[in-house]
Coordinates of C-alpha atoms (C1' of nucleotides) in Angstrom, one line a residue:
Chain O
X41 CA -9.3 -42.3 -2.5
X42 CA -9.7 -38.8 -3.9
X43 CA -7.0 -36.7 -5.5
X44 CA -7.1 -34.1 -2.8
X45 CA -5.7 -36.6 -0.3
X46 CA -2.5 -36.6 -2.3
X47 CA -2.3 -33.0 -3.3
X48 CA -1.5 -30.2 -0.9
X49 CA -3.3 -27.1 -2.0
X50 CA -2.3 -23.6 -0.9
X51 CA -4.5 -20.6 -1.3
X52 CA -3.5 -17.0 -0.9
X53 CA -5.8 -15.8 1.8
X54 CA -6.4 -12.0 1.9
X55 CA -7.3 -12.3 5.5
X56 CA -3.8 -13.6 6.5
X57 CA -1.9 -12.0 3.7
X58 CA -0.1 -15.3 2.9
X59 CA -0.5 -18.6 1.2
X60 CA -2.3 -20.9 3.6
X61 CA -2.6 -24.6 3.4
X62 CA -6.2 -25.3 2.4
X63 CA -8.3 -27.4 4.7
X64 CA -12.1 -27.4 4.3
X65 CA -14.4 -27.3 7.3
X66 CA -16.0 -30.6 6.4
X67 CA -13.6 -33.0 4.8
X68 CA -14.3 -33.6 1.1
X69 CA -16.8 -30.7 0.9
X70 CA -16.3 -27.1 0.0
X71 CA -18.6 -24.1 0.3
X72 CA -17.6 -21.2 -2.0
X73 CA -19.3 -17.9 -2.5
X74 CA -18.4 -15.4 -5.2
X75 CA -19.9 -11.9 -5.5
X76 CA -21.7 -11.8 -8.8
X77 CA -22.5 -8.9 -11.2
X78 CA -24.9 -6.1 -10.8
X79 CA -27.1 -6.5 -13.8
X80 CA -27.7 -3.0 -15.0
X81 CA -25.6 -3.2 -18.2
X82 CA -23.7 -5.7 -20.4
X83 CA -21.0 -7.7 -18.7
X84 CA -17.6 -6.4 -19.8
X85 CA -14.4 -8.3 -20.1
X86 CA -13.1 -7.1 -16.7
X87 CA -16.1 -8.7 -15.0
X88 CA -15.5 -11.8 -17.0
X89 CA -11.9 -12.1 -15.8
X90 CA -12.9 -12.3 -12.1
X91 CA -15.6 -14.9 -12.8
X92 CA -13.2 -16.9 -15.0
X93 CA -10.7 -17.0 -12.2
X94 CA -13.2 -18.6 -9.9
X95 CA -14.5 -20.8 -12.7
X96 CA -11.0 -22.3 -12.9
X97 CA -10.8 -22.5 -9.2
X98 CA -14.2 -24.3 -9.1
X99 CA -13.1 -26.7 -11.8
X100 CA -9.8 -27.5 -10.1
X101 CA -11.4 -28.1 -6.7
X102 CA -13.9 -30.5 -8.4
X103 CA -11.1 -32.1 -10.3
X104 CA -9.4 -32.8 -7.0
X105 CA -12.5 -34.7 -6.0
X106 CA -14.1 -32.2 -3.7
X107 CA -17.9 -31.8 -3.6
X108 CA -18.2 -28.1 -4.1
X109 CA -21.2 -26.0 -3.5
X110 CA -20.5 -22.9 -5.5
X111 CA -22.8 -19.9 -5.0
X112 CA -22.6 -16.9 -7.2
X113 CA -25.3 -14.2 -6.8
X114 CA -27.0 -11.9 -9.1
X115 CA -27.3 -8.4 -7.7
X116 CA -30.7 -7.3 -9.1
X117 CA -31.6 -4.8 -6.4
X118 CA -29.1 -2.3 -7.6
X119 CA -26.9 -0.2 -5.6
X120 CA -26.9 3.5 -4.8
X121 CA -24.9 5.7 -7.0
X122 CA -23.3 7.3 -4.0
X123 CA -23.5 7.3 -0.3
X124 CA -25.6 10.3 -0.1
X125 CA -29.3 10.2 0.8
X126 CA -30.4 11.4 -2.7
X127 CA -28.4 8.7 -4.4
X128 CA -30.2 6.7 -7.1
X129 CA -30.3 3.0 -7.5
X130 CA -28.4 2.1 -10.8
X131 CA -31.1 -0.4 -11.9
X132 CA -33.9 2.1 -11.1
X133 CA -32.0 4.8 -13.0
X134 CA -31.5 2.6 -16.0
X135 CA -35.2 1.6 -15.9
X136 CA -36.2 5.3 -15.7
X137 CA -33.9 6.2 -18.6
X138 CA -35.2 3.4 -20.8
X139 CA -38.8 3.7 -19.6
X140 CA -39.1 0.1 -18.6
X141 CA -39.6 -1.9 -15.4
X142 CA -36.6 -2.4 -13.3
X143 CA -37.1 -6.1 -13.6
X144 CA -36.9 -5.8 -17.4
X145 CA -33.4 -4.3 -17.0
X146 CA -32.5 -7.1 -14.7
X147 CA -33.8 -9.7 -17.0
X148 CA -32.1 -8.3 -20.1
X149 CA -28.7 -8.2 -18.5
X150 CA -29.0 -11.4 -16.6
X151 CA -29.6 -13.1 -19.9
X152 CA -26.7 -11.3 -21.5
X153 CA -24.5 -12.4 -18.6
X154 CA -25.4 -16.0 -19.0
X155 CA -25.0 -16.0 -22.8
X156 CA -21.5 -14.5 -22.6
X157 CA -20.3 -16.8 -19.9
X158 CA -21.6 -19.8 -21.9
X159 CA -19.5 -18.6 -24.9
X160 CA -16.5 -18.6 -22.6
X161 CA -17.4 -22.2 -21.6
X162 CA -18.1 -21.4 -17.9
X163 CA -19.5 -24.1 -15.6
X164 CA -22.7 -22.9 -14.1
X165 CA -22.5 -22.3 -10.3
X166 CA -24.4 -24.7 -8.0
X167 CA -26.8 -21.9 -6.9
X168 CA -27.3 -18.5 -8.4
X169 CA -29.5 -16.6 -6.0
X170 CA -30.8 -13.1 -6.5
X171 CA -30.9 -10.3 -4.0
X172 CA -34.6 -9.5 -4.6
X173 CA -35.4 -13.1 -3.9
X174 CA -33.9 -12.8 -0.4
X175 CA -35.4 -9.6 1.0
X176 CA -37.0 -11.5 3.9
X177 CA -33.7 -13.1 4.9
X178 CA -32.0 -9.7 4.7
X179 CA -34.7 -8.1 7.0
X180 CA -34.1 -11.0 9.5
X181 CA -30.4 -10.2 9.6
X182 CA -31.1 -6.5 10.2
X183 CA -33.4 -7.5 13.1
X184 CA -30.7 -9.7 14.5
X185 CA -28.0 -7.0 14.3
X186 CA -30.4 -4.4 15.9
X187 CA -31.1 -6.9 18.7
X188 CA -27.4 -7.0 19.3
X189 CA -27.3 -3.3 19.6
X190 CA -25.0 -2.8 16.6
X191 CA -27.4 -1.0 14.3
X192 CA -29.8 2.0 14.8
X193 CA -32.8 3.4 13.0
X194 CA -33.2 6.9 11.7
X195 CA -36.2 8.1 9.8
X196 CA -37.0 4.6 8.6
X197 CA -33.4 3.8 7.5
X198 CA -31.2 1.4 9.5
X199 CA -27.4 1.9 9.8
X200 CA -24.7 -0.4 11.0
X201 CA -22.8 1.2 13.9
X202 CA -19.2 0.6 12.9
X203 CA -17.6 2.4 15.8
X204 CA -19.5 0.4 18.3
X205 CA -18.8 -2.8 16.5
X206 CA -15.1 -1.9 16.5
X207 CA -15.1 -1.7 20.3
X208 CA -15.4 -5.5 20.5
X209 CA -14.4 -6.6 16.9
X210 CA -11.8 -5.5 14.4
X211 CA -13.4 -3.5 11.6
X212 CA -10.8 -3.3 8.7
X213 CA -8.9 -6.5 9.3
X214 CA -9.5 -7.8 5.7
X215 CA -8.3 -4.6 3.9
X216 CA -5.7 -3.7 6.4
X217 CA -7.3 -0.5 7.6
X218 CA -7.7 0.8 11.1
X219 CA -10.6 2.7 12.3
X220 CA -8.6 5.8 13.2
X221 CA -7.3 6.2 9.7
X222 CA -10.7 5.8 8.3
X223 CA -12.1 8.5 10.6
X224 CA -9.4 10.9 9.7
X225 CA -9.4 10.3 6.0
X226 CA -13.1 10.2 5.2
X227 CA -14.1 12.4 2.4
X228 CA -16.6 15.1 2.9
X229 CA -19.9 13.9 1.4
X230 CA -23.1 15.7 1.5
X231 CA -26.4 14.3 2.8
X232 CA -25.0 12.1 5.5
X233 CA -26.9 13.7 8.3
X234 CA -28.6 10.5 9.2
X235 CA -25.5 8.6 10.1
X236 CA -23.9 8.9 13.4
X237 CA -20.5 8.4 11.8
X238 CA -19.4 8.5 8.2
X239 CA -18.0 5.0 8.5
X240 CA -21.5 3.6 9.2
X241 CA -23.2 1.9 6.3
X242 CA -26.8 1.3 5.5
X243 CA -28.6 -2.0 6.2
X244 CA -31.9 -0.6 5.1
X245 CA -32.9 2.5 3.2
X246 CA -36.3 4.2 3.3
X247 CA -37.5 4.7 -0.3
X248 CA -38.2 8.1 -1.5
X249 CA -41.6 8.5 -3.2
X250 CA -40.1 8.3 -6.7
X251 CA -38.1 5.2 -5.9
X252 CA -39.5 2.3 -7.8
X253 CA -37.9 -0.7 -6.2
X254 CA -39.3 -1.0 -2.7
X255 CA -40.3 -3.6 -0.1
X256 CA -42.2 -3.4 3.2
X257 CA -40.2 -3.7 6.3
X258 CA -40.6 -3.0 10.1
X259 CA -38.9 0.3 9.5
X260 CA -40.2 1.7 6.3
X261 CA -41.1 0.8 2.7
X262 CA -37.6 0.7 1.3
X263 CA -34.8 -1.5 0.1
X264 CA -31.8 -3.3 1.6
X265 CA -28.4 -1.8 1.9
X266 CA -25.5 -2.4 -0.3
X267 CA -23.6 -5.2 1.5
X268 CA -26.4 -7.2 3.1
X269 CA -27.5 -9.5 0.2
X270 CA -24.2 -11.4 0.2
X271 CA -24.3 -12.0 3.9
X272 CA -27.9 -13.2 3.7
X273 CA -27.4 -15.5 0.7
X274 CA -24.1 -16.9 1.7
X275 CA -25.4 -17.7 5.2
X276 CA -28.5 -19.3 3.8
X277 CA -26.9 -21.6 1.4
X278 CA -23.4 -22.2 2.9
X279 CA -24.0 -21.7 6.6
X280 CA -22.7 -19.2 9.1
X281 CA -19.1 -20.3 8.4
X282 CA -17.9 -21.5 5.1
X283 CA -14.6 -22.1 3.3
X284 CA -14.0 -19.7 0.4
X285 CA -15.4 -16.3 -0.4
X286 CA -14.2 -14.6 -3.6
X287 CA -14.7 -11.5 -5.6
X288 CA -12.9 -8.7 -7.4
X289 CA -10.2 -6.8 -5.7
X290 CA -12.3 -3.7 -5.9
X291 CA -14.9 -5.3 -3.5
X292 CA -12.4 -5.9 -0.8
X293 CA -13.2 -2.6 0.8
X294 CA -15.7 -1.7 1.8
X295 CA -18.0 -4.4 0.5
X296 CA -16.3 -7.5 2.0
X297 CA -15.2 -5.7 5.1
X298 CA -18.9 -4.9 5.7
X299 CA -19.9 -8.4 5.0
X300 CA -17.5 -9.6 7.7
X301 CA -18.9 -7.0 10.1
X302 CA -22.5 -7.9 9.5
X303 CA -21.8 -11.6 9.9
X304 CA -19.8 -11.2 13.0
X305 CA -22.4 -8.9 14.5
X306 CA -25.2 -11.3 13.6
X307 CA -23.5 -14.7 14.4
X308 CA -20.7 -13.8 16.7
X309 CA -17.9 -15.3 14.5
X310 CA -16.1 -14.7 11.3
X311 CA -18.0 -16.1 8.3
X312 CA -15.2 -17.1 6.0
X313 CA -11.9 -19.0 6.3
X314 CA -10.3 -18.1 3.0
X315 CA -10.9 -14.8 1.3
X316 CA -9.8 -14.7 -2.3
X317 CA -9.5 -11.6 -4.5
X318 CA -9.0 -11.6 -8.2
X319 CA -7.1 -8.7 -9.6
X320 CA -8.2 -6.1 -12.2
X321 CA -8.1 -6.4 -16.0
X322 CA -6.9 -3.1 -17.4
X323 CA -7.4 -1.5 -20.7
X324 CA -4.9 1.2 -21.7
X325 CA -3.3 0.7 -18.3
X326 CA -6.6 1.6 -16.5
X327 CA -9.1 -0.5 -14.7
X328 CA -12.0 -1.5 -16.9
X329 CA -15.2 -0.2 -15.4
X330 CA -18.7 0.3 -16.6
X331 CA -19.0 3.6 -14.8
X332 CA -16.0 5.2 -16.6
X333 CA -16.6 3.7 -20.0
X334 CA -13.1 2.3 -20.2
X335 CA -14.1 -1.2 -21.2
X336 CA -14.6 -3.6 -24.0
X337 CA -17.5 -6.0 -24.3
X338 CA -17.0 -9.7 -25.1
X339 CA -19.2 -9.6 -28.2
X340 CA -17.1 -6.7 -29.5
X341 CA -14.1 -9.0 -29.3
X342 CA -15.8 -12.0 -30.9
X343 CA -17.0 -9.9 -33.8
X344 CA -14.0 -7.7 -34.2
X345 CA -16.2 -4.7 -34.0
X346 CA -14.1 -2.4 -31.9
X347 CA -11.4 0.2 -32.0
X348 CA -8.8 -1.7 -30.0
X349 CA -8.2 -4.9 -31.8
X350 CA -7.0 -5.6 -35.4
X351 CA -9.2 -8.6 -35.8
X352 CA -11.8 -10.8 -34.2
X353 CA -10.8 -13.3 -31.5
X354 CA -12.6 -16.4 -30.5
X355 CA -13.8 -16.8 -26.9
X356 CA -11.3 -19.6 -26.3
X357 CA -8.4 -17.5 -27.3
X358 CA -9.5 -14.8 -24.9
X359 CA -9.9 -17.4 -22.2
X360 CA -6.4 -18.7 -22.8
X361 CA -5.1 -15.2 -22.8
X362 CA -6.6 -14.5 -19.4
X363 CA -5.4 -17.7 -17.9
X364 CA -1.9 -17.1 -19.0
X365 CA -1.7 -14.5 -16.2
X366 CA -2.1 -15.3 -12.5
X367 CA -5.5 -14.3 -11.1
X368 CA -3.8 -12.0 -8.5
X369 CA -1.8 -10.0 -11.0
X370 CA -3.1 -7.1 -12.9
X371 CA -3.5 -8.1 -16.5
X372 CA -3.4 -5.6 -19.4
X373 CA -5.5 -6.2 -22.4
X374 CA -4.0 -5.4 -25.8
X375 CA -4.0 -6.5 -29.4
X376 CA -0.4 -7.7 -29.4
X377 CA -0.9 -9.8 -26.3
X378 CA -4.0 -11.4 -27.8
X379 CA -2.3 -12.2 -31.1
X380 CA 0.5 -13.9 -29.2
X381 CA -2.0 -15.9 -27.2
X382 CA -3.9 -16.9 -30.3
X383 CA -0.8 -18.5 -31.8
X384 CA 0.1 -20.2 -28.6
X385 CA -3.4 -21.5 -28.2
X386 CA -3.4 -22.9 -31.7
X387 CA -0.1 -24.6 -31.0
X388 CA -1.5 -26.2 -27.9
X389 CA -4.6 -27.4 -29.7
X390 CA -2.6 -28.9 -32.6
X391 CA -0.6 -30.9 -30.1
X392 CA -3.8 -32.1 -28.5
X393 CA -5.2 -33.2 -31.8
X394 CA -2.2 -35.3 -32.7
X395 CA -2.1 -37.0 -29.3
X396 CA -4.2 -39.9 -30.7
X397 CA -1.9 -40.6 -33.6
X398 CA 1.3 -41.0 -31.6
X399 CA 3.2 -44.2 -31.9
X400 CA 4.5 -45.9 -28.9
X401 CA 7.7 -47.9 -28.3
X402 CA 9.5 -49.7 -25.5
X403 CA 10.9 -46.8 -23.7
X404 CA 10.2 -43.2 -22.9
X405 CA 12.4 -40.1 -23.2
X406 CA 10.1 -38.1 -21.0
X407 CA 9.4 -38.5 -17.3
X408 CA 5.6 -38.3 -17.6
X409 CA 4.9 -38.9 -14.0
X410 CA 7.2 -36.2 -12.8
X411 CA 5.7 -33.8 -15.4
X412 CA 2.2 -34.8 -14.3
X413 CA 3.0 -33.9 -10.7
X414 CA 4.5 -30.6 -11.8
X415 CA 1.2 -29.8 -13.4
X416 CA -0.5 -30.4 -10.1
X417 CA 2.1 -28.5 -8.2
X418 CA 1.4 -25.5 -10.4
X419 CA -2.3 -25.5 -9.5
X420 CA -1.7 -26.4 -5.9
X421 CA 0.4 -23.2 -5.6
X422 CA -2.6 -20.8 -5.3
X423 CA -4.0 -21.9 -8.7
X424 CA -1.0 -20.8 -10.8
X425 CA -2.5 -21.3 -14.2
X426 CA 0.4 -19.6 -16.1
X427 CA 2.8 -22.1 -14.6
X428 CA 0.4 -24.9 -15.5
X429 CA 0.3 -23.6 -19.1
X430 CA 4.1 -23.5 -19.2
X431 CA 4.1 -27.2 -18.1
X432 CA 1.5 -28.0 -20.8
X433 CA 3.9 -26.5 -23.4
X434 CA 6.7 -28.8 -22.1
X435 CA 4.4 -31.6 -23.0
X436 CA 3.6 -30.0 -26.4
X437 CA 7.3 -30.1 -27.1
X438 CA 7.5 -33.8 -26.3
X439 CA 4.4 -34.6 -28.3
X440 CA 5.8 -32.9 -31.4
X441 CA 9.1 -34.7 -31.0
X442 CA 7.4 -38.1 -30.7
X443 CA 5.3 -37.2 -33.7
X444 CA 8.5 -36.5 -35.6
X445 CA 10.1 -39.7 -34.5
X446 CA 12.8 -37.8 -32.5
X447 CA 11.6 -39.1 -29.2
X448 CA 9.8 -42.2 -27.9
X449 CA 7.1 -43.0 -25.4
X450 CA 5.7 -46.2 -23.9
X451 CA 2.0 -47.1 -24.2
X452 CA 1.6 -46.6 -20.4
X453 CA 3.2 -43.2 -20.4
X454 CA 1.3 -42.1 -23.5
X455 CA -2.0 -43.0 -21.7
X456 CA -0.9 -40.9 -18.7
X457 CA 0.1 -38.1 -21.0
X458 CA -3.3 -38.1 -22.8
X459 CA -5.3 -38.3 -19.5
X460 CA -3.4 -35.5 -17.9
X461 CA -3.4 -33.3 -20.9
X462 CA -7.2 -33.8 -21.4
X463 CA -7.8 -33.2 -17.7
X464 CA -5.9 -30.0 -17.4
X465 CA -6.6 -28.5 -20.8
X466 CA -10.3 -29.2 -21.0
X467 CA -11.5 -30.0 -17.5
X468 CA -9.5 -27.6 -15.4
X469 CA -8.7 -24.7 -17.7
X470 CA -12.0 -25.2 -19.5
X471 CA -10.6 -24.7 -22.9
X472 CA -12.4 -26.2 -25.9
X473 CA -11.1 -27.0 -29.3
X474 CA -13.1 -24.7 -31.5
X475 CA -14.0 -27.3 -34.1
X476 CA -17.0 -26.6 -36.2
X477 CA -20.0 -28.9 -36.7
X478 CA -18.8 -32.5 -36.9
X479 CA -20.7 -33.2 -40.1
X480 CA -19.2 -30.2 -41.8
X481 CA -15.8 -31.1 -40.5
X482 CA -15.9 -34.5 -42.1
X483 CA -17.0 -33.1 -45.4
X484 CA -14.3 -30.4 -45.3
X485 CA -11.7 -33.1 -44.5
X486 CA -12.9 -35.1 -47.6
X487 CA -12.6 -32.0 -49.8
X488 CA -9.2 -31.0 -48.5
X489 CA -7.9 -34.6 -48.7
X490 CA -8.9 -34.6 -52.4
X491 CA -7.0 -31.4 -53.0
X492 CA -4.0 -32.8 -51.1
X493 CA -4.0 -35.8 -53.5
X494 CA -4.3 -33.6 -56.6
X495 CA -1.4 -31.5 -55.3
X496 CA 0.7 -34.6 -54.7
X497 CA 0.1 -35.7 -58.3
X498 CA 1.0 -32.3 -59.6
X499 CA 4.2 -32.3 -57.5
X500 CA 5.0 -35.8 -58.8
X501 CA 4.7 -34.4 -62.3
X502 CA 6.8 -31.3 -61.3
X503 CA 3.8 -29.2 -62.1
X504 CA 4.7 -26.8 -59.3
X505 CA 2.5 -24.0 -60.6
X506 CA -0.5 -26.1 -60.0
X507 CA 0.7 -27.5 -56.7
X508 CA 1.6 -24.1 -55.3
X509 CA -1.7 -22.7 -56.5
X510 CA -3.6 -25.3 -54.4
X511 CA -1.4 -24.7 -51.4
X512 CA -1.5 -20.9 -51.5
X513 CA -5.1 -20.5 -52.3
X514 CA -6.1 -22.9 -49.5
X515 CA -3.9 -20.9 -47.2
X516 CA -5.6 -17.7 -48.2
X517 CA -8.9 -19.4 -47.2
X518 CA -7.4 -20.2 -43.8
X519 CA -6.5 -23.8 -44.5
X520 CA -2.9 -24.6 -44.0
X521 CA -1.2 -27.6 -45.6
X522 CA 1.6 -29.2 -43.7
X523 CA 4.1 -31.5 -45.4
X524 CA 5.5 -34.1 -43.1
X525 CA 7.5 -37.2 -43.4
X526 CA 4.5 -39.4 -44.0
X527 CA 2.4 -37.2 -46.1
X528 CA 0.5 -34.0 -45.9
X529 CA -1.9 -32.9 -43.2
X530 CA -3.8 -29.7 -42.7
X531 CA -5.2 -27.4 -40.1
X532 CA -8.0 -24.8 -40.2
X533 CA -7.6 -21.5 -38.6
Chain Q
rG55 C1' -4.0 13.3 1.9
rG56 C1' -4.4 7.9 4.0
rC57 C1' -3.8 2.6 3.0
rA58 C1' -2.2 -1.2 -0.3
rC59 C1' 0.1 -3.2 -4.6
rC60 C1' 3.3 -3.1 -8.9
rG61 C1' 7.8 -1.8 -12.1
rU62 C1' 11.3 -8.5 -15.3
rG63 C1' 14.7 -9.4 -22.1
rG64 C1' 11.4 -6.5 -28.6
rC65 C1' 6.0 -7.7 -26.6
rC66 C1' 2.9 -10.6 -23.0
rG67 C1' 3.9 -12.9 -18.5
rA68 C1' 5.8 -16.6 -14.2
rG69 C1' 9.4 -16.8 -10.4
rU70 C1' 11.2 -14.3 -5.5
rG71 C1' 18.1 -15.2 -1.7
rG72 C1' 22.5 -19.4 -5.3
rC73 C1' 19.4 -24.0 -9.9
rU74 C1' 16.3 -23.1 -18.1
rA75 C1' 9.8 -20.4 -16.5
rG76 C1' 6.5 -20.4 -20.7
rG77 C1' 4.1 -18.1 -25.0
rC78 C1' 4.8 -14.5 -29.2
rA79 C1' 8.4 -12.1 -32.1
rG80 C1' 13.9 -12.3 -33.9
rA81 C1' 18.5 -15.1 -35.5
rG82 C1' 21.0 -19.7 -37.4
rG83 C1' 20.2 -24.9 -38.8
rU84 C1' 17.4 -29.7 -40.3
rC85 C1' 13.5 -31.0 -43.6
rU86 C1' 11.4 -29.2 -48.6
rG87 C1' 11.2 -28.5 -55.8
rC88 C1' 10.6 -23.5 -53.1
rA89 C1' 8.0 -22.6 -48.9
rA90 C1' 4.9 -23.3 -44.7
rA91 C1' 4.4 -26.5 -40.5
rA92 C1' 7.4 -29.3 -37.2
rC93 C1' 12.0 -30.1 -34.9
rC94 C1' 17.1 -28.5 -33.1
rU95 C1' 20.3 -24.4 -31.5
rU96 C1' 20.3 -19.3 -29.9
rG97 C1' 18.8 -14.3 -25.8
rU98 C1' 23.8 -13.4 -19.7
rA99 C1' 16.0 -9.4 -18.5
rC100 C1' 14.8 -8.1 -13.6
rA101 C1' 13.1 0.9 -12.8
rG102 C1' 17.4 3.8 -10.3
rC103 C1' 20.7 4.5 -6.1
rA104 C1' 22.6 2.8 -1.5
rG105 C1' 22.8 -1.2 2.2
rU106 C1' 22.4 -6.5 4.4
rU107 C1' 24.8 -11.2 2.6
rC108 C1' 29.9 -15.7 0.8
rG109 C1' 26.0 -14.6 -2.9
rA110 C1' 20.0 -10.3 -4.5
rA111 C1' 16.1 -9.6 -9.8
rU112 C1' 14.5 -11.9 -5.0
rC113 C1' 15.6 -9.0 1.8
rU114 C1' 16.1 -3.5 3.9
rG115 C1' 16.0 1.9 3.0
rC116 C1' 15.5 5.9 -0.2
rU117 C1' 14.3 8.0 -5.2
rC118 C1' 11.6 7.9 -9.7
rG119 C1' 7.3 5.9 -12.4
rG120 C1' 2.5 3.4 -12.5
rU121 C1' -2.0 1.2 -10.5
rG122 C1' -6.0 0.0 -7.1
rC123 C1' -9.0 1.2 -2.8
rC124 C1' -10.6 5.2 0.4
rU125 C1' -18.1 6.7 -3.3
rC126 C1' -21.5 2.1 -7.0
rC127 C1' -18.0 -1.0 -9.5
rA128 C1' -15.4 -7.8 -10.9

RNA sequence: GGCACCGUGGCCGAGUGGCUAGGCAGAGGUCUGCAAAACCUUGUACAGCAGUUCGAAUCUGCUCGGUGCCUCCA
């Protein structure tokens, strides 16, 4: 018996525009593909938000008992800077500017990506394939599409024939566009002489002599088009049809639309049952983007070395901040919002820490089982992490009251409470209590306990000058003493 | 210009036809040597205008403001 058999999960599906009841193709198994980063510069917080949304989705699906194959690619073949023929691959450009090999660019920023995600306590995906590792598969798909008559070659480049595809299929169904609008509203771009129509997109591009990244193909020495790698890799590892495809909202059009077109052209049916799109993280009210420079890097947040924040923030606090908003809402990043999240996060962690010291009694003032199901209901409703967090704070309130002897709980209920809190806080939301090294923590505890005893003696002797000195100076060091009914405890910030 | 989306109390941010979201901040109280922490109590918010309805922040229309996509981007 798995949890998913008791919980009805609904997912907002971009394809249908509504929350659909989730039903995997193969019971108990889920295939999920998420478009990963293009590794030509450091991953910024906006990128992180999207991947974090899917990290929590991955975690919750696993928590429900599904066997999930989660594929998140690394785009290391670059993309063209624009749609024109003279466009330059971003990775190649970076390599040229820094006078290094393109693969050095890729390696550097792939390592950065992994390091940052690790700090945020991401679970690694099941498979993390690279575009350059799947050139052959991409060429095979192009051949297939050409055989179906939906692509054409011009001067060694191959383009997808969108208008012809649209005669039998519906190009634009994901992003709600129709082909006439697209035709009438296409911007004038130079250098598109090779395409039959501006809506067509490249499957293969012939490399100019100066282009560094190139592979042989039946049409030319060149490189694959912008949208093909995801079709190739998702098909290879998840099959022609799979359950969930995710990515940032900005990829909905044209990237995901083109993926659908390629897969339908190649395999004759729609590739994905549930399309999910995470919304943008904004900074100063504008989308964060590498290309515009409106962004903040995670390491700048952790170190406090930036112009936006008043202090440094721990990865966990940032994670908590992001998860306090729903993944489909735009979230604005600011100092005030982060400060508020930090306090809330600390409050949650303090409650977690005192969970083991609670005393039980013969009755409960708190309907733990109802609360537990409310937590599930929150996540079942399109992964509503802010509602879940609100529920967690309901529990925090109860925990604090029990600790103060103002409410009671039975042993059985306390066990349920502990299990559920641990499951949602650590397993599903992926938060970690940022405690330092265990050894150091024990030593620190010993030292602070000693000071607490000295202060208690001073207070007993009405030597408040000494007792307040201990309390205030510890506070200045970030150690807060808390006087309760049965003695003094402390917390480190 | 086209297509979407959004506008919630001091701040962040859920909800979306009648039922307390939650966090932070603020106010009052309990506790304390004084504090802090914790706990209790406390806020009649839904851009504006008009309409539908017994009832709208939630539906419809218009107005204003903002964002995203339409070109690589999470």
